[in-house]
Short mmCIF file of C-alpha atoms in Angstrom, two decimals:
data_model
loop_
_atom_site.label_atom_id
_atom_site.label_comp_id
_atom_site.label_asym_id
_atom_site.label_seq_id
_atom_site.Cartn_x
_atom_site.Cartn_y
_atom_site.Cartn_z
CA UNK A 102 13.33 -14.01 -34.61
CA UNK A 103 13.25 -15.27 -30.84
CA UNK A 104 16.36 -17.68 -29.83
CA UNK A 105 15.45 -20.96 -29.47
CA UNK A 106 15.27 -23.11 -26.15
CA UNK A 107 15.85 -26.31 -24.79
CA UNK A 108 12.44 -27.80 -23.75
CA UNK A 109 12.75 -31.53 -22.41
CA UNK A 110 10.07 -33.83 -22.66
CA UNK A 111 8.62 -35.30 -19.89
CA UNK A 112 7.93 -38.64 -21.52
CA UNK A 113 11.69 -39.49 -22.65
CA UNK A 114 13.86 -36.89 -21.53
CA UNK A 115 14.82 -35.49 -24.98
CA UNK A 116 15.66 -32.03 -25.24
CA UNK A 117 13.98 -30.42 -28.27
CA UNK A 118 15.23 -26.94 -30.01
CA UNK A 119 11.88 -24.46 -29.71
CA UNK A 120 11.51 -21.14 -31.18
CA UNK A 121 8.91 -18.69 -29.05
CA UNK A 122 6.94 -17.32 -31.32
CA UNK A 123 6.17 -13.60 -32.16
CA UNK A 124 2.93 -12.32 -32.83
CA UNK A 125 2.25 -8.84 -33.83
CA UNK A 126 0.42 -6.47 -31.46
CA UNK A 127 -2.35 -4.31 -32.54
CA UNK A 128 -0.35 -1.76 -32.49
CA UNK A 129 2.42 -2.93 -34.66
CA UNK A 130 4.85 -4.43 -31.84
CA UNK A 131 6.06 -7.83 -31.89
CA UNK A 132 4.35 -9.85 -28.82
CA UNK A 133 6.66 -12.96 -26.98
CA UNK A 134 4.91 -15.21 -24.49
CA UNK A 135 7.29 -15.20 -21.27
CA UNK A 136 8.46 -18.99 -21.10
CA UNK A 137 8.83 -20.63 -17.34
CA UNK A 138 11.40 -22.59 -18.14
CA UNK A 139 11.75 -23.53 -14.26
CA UNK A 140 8.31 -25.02 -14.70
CA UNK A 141 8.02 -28.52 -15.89
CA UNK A 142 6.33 -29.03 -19.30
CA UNK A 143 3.20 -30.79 -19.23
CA UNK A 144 1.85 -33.83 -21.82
CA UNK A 145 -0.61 -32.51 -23.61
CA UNK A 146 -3.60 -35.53 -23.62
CA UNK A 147 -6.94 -33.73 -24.49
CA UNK A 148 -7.07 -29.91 -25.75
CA UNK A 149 -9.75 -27.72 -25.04
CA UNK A 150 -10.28 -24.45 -26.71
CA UNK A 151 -9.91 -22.58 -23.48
CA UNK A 152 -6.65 -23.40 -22.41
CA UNK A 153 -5.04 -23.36 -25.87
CA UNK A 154 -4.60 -19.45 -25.54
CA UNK A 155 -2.91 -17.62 -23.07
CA UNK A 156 -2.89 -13.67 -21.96
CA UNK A 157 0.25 -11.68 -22.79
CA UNK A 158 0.87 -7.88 -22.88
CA UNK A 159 2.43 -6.03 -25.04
CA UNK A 160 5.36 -4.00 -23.93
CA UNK A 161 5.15 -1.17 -26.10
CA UNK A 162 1.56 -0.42 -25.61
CA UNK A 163 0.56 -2.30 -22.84
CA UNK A 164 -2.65 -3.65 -24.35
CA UNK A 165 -3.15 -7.51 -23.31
CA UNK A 166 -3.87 -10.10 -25.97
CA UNK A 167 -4.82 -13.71 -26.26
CA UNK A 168 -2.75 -15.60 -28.41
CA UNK A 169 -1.62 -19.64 -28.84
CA UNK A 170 -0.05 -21.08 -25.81
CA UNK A 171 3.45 -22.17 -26.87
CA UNK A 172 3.36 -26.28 -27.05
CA UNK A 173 5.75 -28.20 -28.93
CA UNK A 174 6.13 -31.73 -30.24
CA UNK A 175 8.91 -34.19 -29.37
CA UNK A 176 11.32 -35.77 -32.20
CA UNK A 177 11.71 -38.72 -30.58
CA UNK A 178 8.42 -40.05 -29.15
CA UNK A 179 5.93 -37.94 -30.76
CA UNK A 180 4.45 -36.29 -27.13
CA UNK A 181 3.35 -32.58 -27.40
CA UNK A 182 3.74 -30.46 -24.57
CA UNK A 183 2.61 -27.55 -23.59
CA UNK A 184 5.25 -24.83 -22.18
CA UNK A 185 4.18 -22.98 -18.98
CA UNK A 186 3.91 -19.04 -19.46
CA UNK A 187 4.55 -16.25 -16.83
CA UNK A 188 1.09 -15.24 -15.52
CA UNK A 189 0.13 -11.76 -16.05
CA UNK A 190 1.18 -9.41 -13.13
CA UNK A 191 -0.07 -5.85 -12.47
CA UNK A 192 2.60 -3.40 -14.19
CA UNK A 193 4.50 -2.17 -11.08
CA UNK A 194 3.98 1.65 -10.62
CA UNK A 195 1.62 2.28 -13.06
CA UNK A 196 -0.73 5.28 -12.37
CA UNK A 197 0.86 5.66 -8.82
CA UNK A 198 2.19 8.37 -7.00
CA UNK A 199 5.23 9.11 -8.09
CA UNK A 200 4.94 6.54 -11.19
CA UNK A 201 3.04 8.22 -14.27
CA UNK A 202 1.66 5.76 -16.76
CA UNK A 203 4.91 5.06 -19.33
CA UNK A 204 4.31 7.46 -22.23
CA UNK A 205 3.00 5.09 -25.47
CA UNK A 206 5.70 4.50 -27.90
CA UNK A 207 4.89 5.20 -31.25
CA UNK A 208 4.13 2.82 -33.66
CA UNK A 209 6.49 1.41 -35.71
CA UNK A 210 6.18 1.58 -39.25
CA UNK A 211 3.40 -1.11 -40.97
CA UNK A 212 5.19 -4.25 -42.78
CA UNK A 213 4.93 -4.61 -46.50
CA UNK A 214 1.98 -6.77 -47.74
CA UNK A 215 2.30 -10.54 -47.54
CA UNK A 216 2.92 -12.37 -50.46
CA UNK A 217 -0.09 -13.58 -52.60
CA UNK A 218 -1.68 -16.79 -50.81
CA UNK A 219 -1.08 -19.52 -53.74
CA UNK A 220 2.47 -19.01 -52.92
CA UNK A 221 2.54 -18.59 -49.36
CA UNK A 222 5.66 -18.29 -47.71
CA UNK A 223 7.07 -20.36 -45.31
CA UNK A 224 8.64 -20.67 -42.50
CA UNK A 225 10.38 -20.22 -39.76
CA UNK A 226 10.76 -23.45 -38.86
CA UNK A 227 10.52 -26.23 -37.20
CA UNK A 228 10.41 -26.15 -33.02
CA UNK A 229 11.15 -29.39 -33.00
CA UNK A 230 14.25 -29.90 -32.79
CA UNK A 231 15.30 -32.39 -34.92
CA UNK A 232 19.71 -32.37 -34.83
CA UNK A 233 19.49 -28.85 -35.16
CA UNK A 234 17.95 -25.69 -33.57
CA UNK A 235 14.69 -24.07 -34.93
CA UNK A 236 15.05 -21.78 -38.29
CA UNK A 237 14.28 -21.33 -41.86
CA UNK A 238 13.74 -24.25 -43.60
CA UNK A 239 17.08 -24.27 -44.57
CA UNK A 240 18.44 -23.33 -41.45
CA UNK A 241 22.17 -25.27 -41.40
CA UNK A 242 22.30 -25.90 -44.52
CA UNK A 243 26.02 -25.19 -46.01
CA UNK A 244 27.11 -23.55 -48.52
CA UNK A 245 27.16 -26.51 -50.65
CA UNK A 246 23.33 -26.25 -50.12
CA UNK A 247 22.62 -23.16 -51.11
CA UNK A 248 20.68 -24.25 -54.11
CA UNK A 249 18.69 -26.61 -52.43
CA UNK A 250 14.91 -26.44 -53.04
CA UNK A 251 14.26 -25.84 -49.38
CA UNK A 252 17.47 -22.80 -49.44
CA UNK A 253 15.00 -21.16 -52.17
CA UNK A 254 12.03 -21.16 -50.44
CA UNK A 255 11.11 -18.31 -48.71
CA UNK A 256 9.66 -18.76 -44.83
CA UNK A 257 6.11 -19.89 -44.48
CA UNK A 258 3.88 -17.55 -43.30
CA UNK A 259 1.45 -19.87 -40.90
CA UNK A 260 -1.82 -18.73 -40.19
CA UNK A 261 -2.97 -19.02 -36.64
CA UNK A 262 -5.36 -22.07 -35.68
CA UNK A 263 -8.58 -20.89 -33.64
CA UNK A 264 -10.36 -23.85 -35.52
CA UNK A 265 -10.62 -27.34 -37.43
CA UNK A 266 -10.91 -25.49 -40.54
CA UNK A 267 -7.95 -23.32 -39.87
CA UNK A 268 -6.11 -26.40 -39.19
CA UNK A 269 -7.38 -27.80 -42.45
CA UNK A 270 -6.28 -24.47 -44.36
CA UNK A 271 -3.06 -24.28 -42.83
CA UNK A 272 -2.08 -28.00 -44.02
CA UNK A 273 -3.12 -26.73 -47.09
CA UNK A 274 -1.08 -23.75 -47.54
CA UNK A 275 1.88 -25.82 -46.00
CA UNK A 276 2.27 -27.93 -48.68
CA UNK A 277 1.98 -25.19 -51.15
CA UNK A 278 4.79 -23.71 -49.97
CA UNK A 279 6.71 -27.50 -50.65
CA UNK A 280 5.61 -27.58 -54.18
CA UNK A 281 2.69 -29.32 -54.65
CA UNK A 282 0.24 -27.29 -56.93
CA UNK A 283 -3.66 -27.01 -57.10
CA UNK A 284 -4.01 -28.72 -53.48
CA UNK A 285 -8.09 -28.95 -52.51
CA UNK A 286 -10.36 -31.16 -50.72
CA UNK A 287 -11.64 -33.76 -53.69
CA UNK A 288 -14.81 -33.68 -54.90
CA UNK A 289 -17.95 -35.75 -54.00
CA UNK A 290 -19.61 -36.85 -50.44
CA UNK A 291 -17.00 -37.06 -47.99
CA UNK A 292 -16.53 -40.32 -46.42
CA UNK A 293 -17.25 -40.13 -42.09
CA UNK A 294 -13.92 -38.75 -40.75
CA UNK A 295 -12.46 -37.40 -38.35
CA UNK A 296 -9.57 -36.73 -40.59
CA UNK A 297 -9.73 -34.42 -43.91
CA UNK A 298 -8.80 -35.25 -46.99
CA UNK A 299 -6.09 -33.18 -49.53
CA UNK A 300 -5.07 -33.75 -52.76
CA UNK A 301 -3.23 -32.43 -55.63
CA UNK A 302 -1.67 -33.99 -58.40
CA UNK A 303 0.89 -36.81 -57.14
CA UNK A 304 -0.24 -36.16 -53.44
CA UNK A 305 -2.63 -37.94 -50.90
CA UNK A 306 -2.83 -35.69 -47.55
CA UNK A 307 -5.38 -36.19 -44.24
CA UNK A 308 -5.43 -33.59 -41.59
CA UNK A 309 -6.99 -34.77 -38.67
CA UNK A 310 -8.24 -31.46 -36.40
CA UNK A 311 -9.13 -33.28 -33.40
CA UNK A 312 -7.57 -33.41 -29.73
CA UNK A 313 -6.71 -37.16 -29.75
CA UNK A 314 -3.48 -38.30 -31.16
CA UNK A 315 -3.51 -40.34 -34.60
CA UNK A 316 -3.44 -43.72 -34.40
CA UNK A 317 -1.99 -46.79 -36.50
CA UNK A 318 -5.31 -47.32 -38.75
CA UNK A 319 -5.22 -43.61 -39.67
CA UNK A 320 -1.95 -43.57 -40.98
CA UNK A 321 -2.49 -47.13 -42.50
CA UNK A 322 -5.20 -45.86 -44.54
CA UNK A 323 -3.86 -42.44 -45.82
CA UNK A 324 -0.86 -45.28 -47.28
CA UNK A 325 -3.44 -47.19 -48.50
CA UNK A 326 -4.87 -44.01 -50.49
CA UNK A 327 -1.65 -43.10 -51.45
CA UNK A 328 -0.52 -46.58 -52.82
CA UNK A 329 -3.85 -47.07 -54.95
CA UNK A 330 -3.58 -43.73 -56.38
CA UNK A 331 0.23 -43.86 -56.85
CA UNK A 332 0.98 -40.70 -54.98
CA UNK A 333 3.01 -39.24 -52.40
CA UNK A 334 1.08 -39.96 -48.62
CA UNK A 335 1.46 -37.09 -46.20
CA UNK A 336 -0.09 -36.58 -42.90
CA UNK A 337 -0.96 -34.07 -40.42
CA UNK A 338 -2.13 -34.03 -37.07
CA UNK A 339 -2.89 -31.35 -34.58
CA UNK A 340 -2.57 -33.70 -31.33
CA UNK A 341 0.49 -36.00 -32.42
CA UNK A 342 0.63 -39.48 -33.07
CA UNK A 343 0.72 -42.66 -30.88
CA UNK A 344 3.60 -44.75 -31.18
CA UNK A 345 2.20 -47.33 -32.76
CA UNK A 346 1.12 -44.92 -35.54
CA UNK A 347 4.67 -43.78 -35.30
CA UNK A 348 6.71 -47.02 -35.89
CA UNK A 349 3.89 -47.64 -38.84
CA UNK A 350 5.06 -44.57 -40.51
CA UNK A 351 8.67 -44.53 -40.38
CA UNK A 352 8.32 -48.23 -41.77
CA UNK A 353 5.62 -47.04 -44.94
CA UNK A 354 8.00 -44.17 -45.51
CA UNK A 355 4.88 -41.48 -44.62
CA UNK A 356 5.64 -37.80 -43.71
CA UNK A 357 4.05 -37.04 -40.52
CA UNK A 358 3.25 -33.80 -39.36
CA UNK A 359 2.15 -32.48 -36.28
CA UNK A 360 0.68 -28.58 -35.98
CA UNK A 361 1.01 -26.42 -33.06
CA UNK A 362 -1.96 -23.42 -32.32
CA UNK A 363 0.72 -20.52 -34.74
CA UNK A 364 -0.19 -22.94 -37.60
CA UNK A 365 3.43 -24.04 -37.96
CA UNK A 366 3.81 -27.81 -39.02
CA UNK A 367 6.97 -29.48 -38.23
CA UNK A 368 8.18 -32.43 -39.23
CA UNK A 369 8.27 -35.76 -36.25
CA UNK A 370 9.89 -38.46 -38.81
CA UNK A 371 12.86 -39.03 -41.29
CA UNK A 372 10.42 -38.97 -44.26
CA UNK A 373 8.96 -35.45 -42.67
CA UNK A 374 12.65 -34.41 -42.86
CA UNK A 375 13.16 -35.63 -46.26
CA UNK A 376 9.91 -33.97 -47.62
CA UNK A 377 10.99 -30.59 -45.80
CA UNK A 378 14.41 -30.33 -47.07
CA UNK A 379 13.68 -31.86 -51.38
CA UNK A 380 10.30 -30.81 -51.59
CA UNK A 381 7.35 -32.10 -54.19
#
């Protein structure tokens, strides 16, 4: 697992802990964007599909791959921003005079299979930030934590979001992974949303997909959901939250979520935290 690094946020000068992500190369190789951390991060305020992904090469093979551009929410005010990447630069000597093409290492050997999907596993963590750098979801927890339910979780596998339904599926899985069985989008006409609705037994859940940040009513009304069917509220967003929304929240006791493009949903409140670390 990459270290994690301080990113500050533009909006209130907080450093937050973020992990770089690793995604595997075709050819079996583990692929790291290469941060500009001399580059300032930019507020993310509208998201477009084509500059969500970003071109990095593999340095085993050499073969070039699009993959999420590393963004990160703050744990103080909620902003996502998005963390400048090296360009891609010619590979110095390659196929000139003097400089043969670098002989292809050989692949490494495959993984084992994933786990089976109902139980998908978790986690690396959070890139938030929050007290603590990014890990497991227990990462710093003592020993007198050791049999905590998030210590016994294994790390959640995220899946990577090229779409809304990936977002919706990945929301899904998450909470899985904290315990909440049978989780689906209910039954009957769906009422015109931008959000999506999730529920399982003792839970009320929206995922909203879309490139604006939540505001107050949305998080007001997953409450109300919550409160009428006497269930745990959760919510996840893929832009953040405004502050408003925010405040709202933290005063309703509701878990907010926010999900970056490797699917990996980390918690941007004290309820969030709480949900992490006890579980359903």
């Amino acid at each position: 697992m990459a270290e994690a690094v301080p990113v500050r946020c533009p909006a209130c000068l907080r450093e937050n802990g973020y992990t770089v992500p690793v995604f595997p190369c075709a050819c079996g190789s583990p692929v790291v964007p290469p941060l500009d951390l001399a580059a300032e991060p930019l507020p993310l305020t509208r998201r477009t599909w084509s500059e969500t992904w970003v071109a990095v090469r593999c340095g085993a093979c050499g073969r070039e791959g699009e993959w999420p551009h590393p963004e990160v929410g703050c744990a103080s005010c909620g902003t996502v921003v998005r963390i400048p990447v090296h360009p891609l630069t010619a590979e110095p000597g390659a196929g000139s005079p003097g400089h043969p093409p670098p002989r292809p290492r050989p692949a490494p050997t495959p993984p084992a299979p994933a786990p089976d999907a109902s139980g998908p596993g978790p986690g690396q963590g959070r890139s938030q930030g929050r007290g603590a750098a990014v890990g497991g979801a227990g990462a710093g927890a003592g020993p007198g934590h050791a049999s905590s339910p998030a210590a016994r979780r294994p790390a959640f596998r995220p899946l990577t979001i090229r779409t809304a339904r990936d977002a919706v599926t990945t929301a899904a899985l998450y909470l899985r992974w904290l315990g909440f069985q049978d989780v689906r989008q209910p039954d009957g006409r769906p009422v015109p949303s931008a959000a999506v609705d999730l529920r399982a037994p003792g839970l009320v859940a929206q995922v909203d997909p879309t490139t604006a940040p939540a505001g107050l009513r949305a998080v007001e009304c997953v409450w109300l959901n919550g409160l009428t069917s006497c269930a745990t509220s959760v919510y996840f967003a893929l832009a953040g939250y405004t502050d408003e929304a925010r405040i709202r929240a933290d005063d309703l006791g509701i878990p907010l979520f926010v999900m970056d493009l490797t699917g990996m949903p980390q918690p941007v409140n004290d309820p969030a935290d709480e949900l992490l670390g006890t579980g359903a």
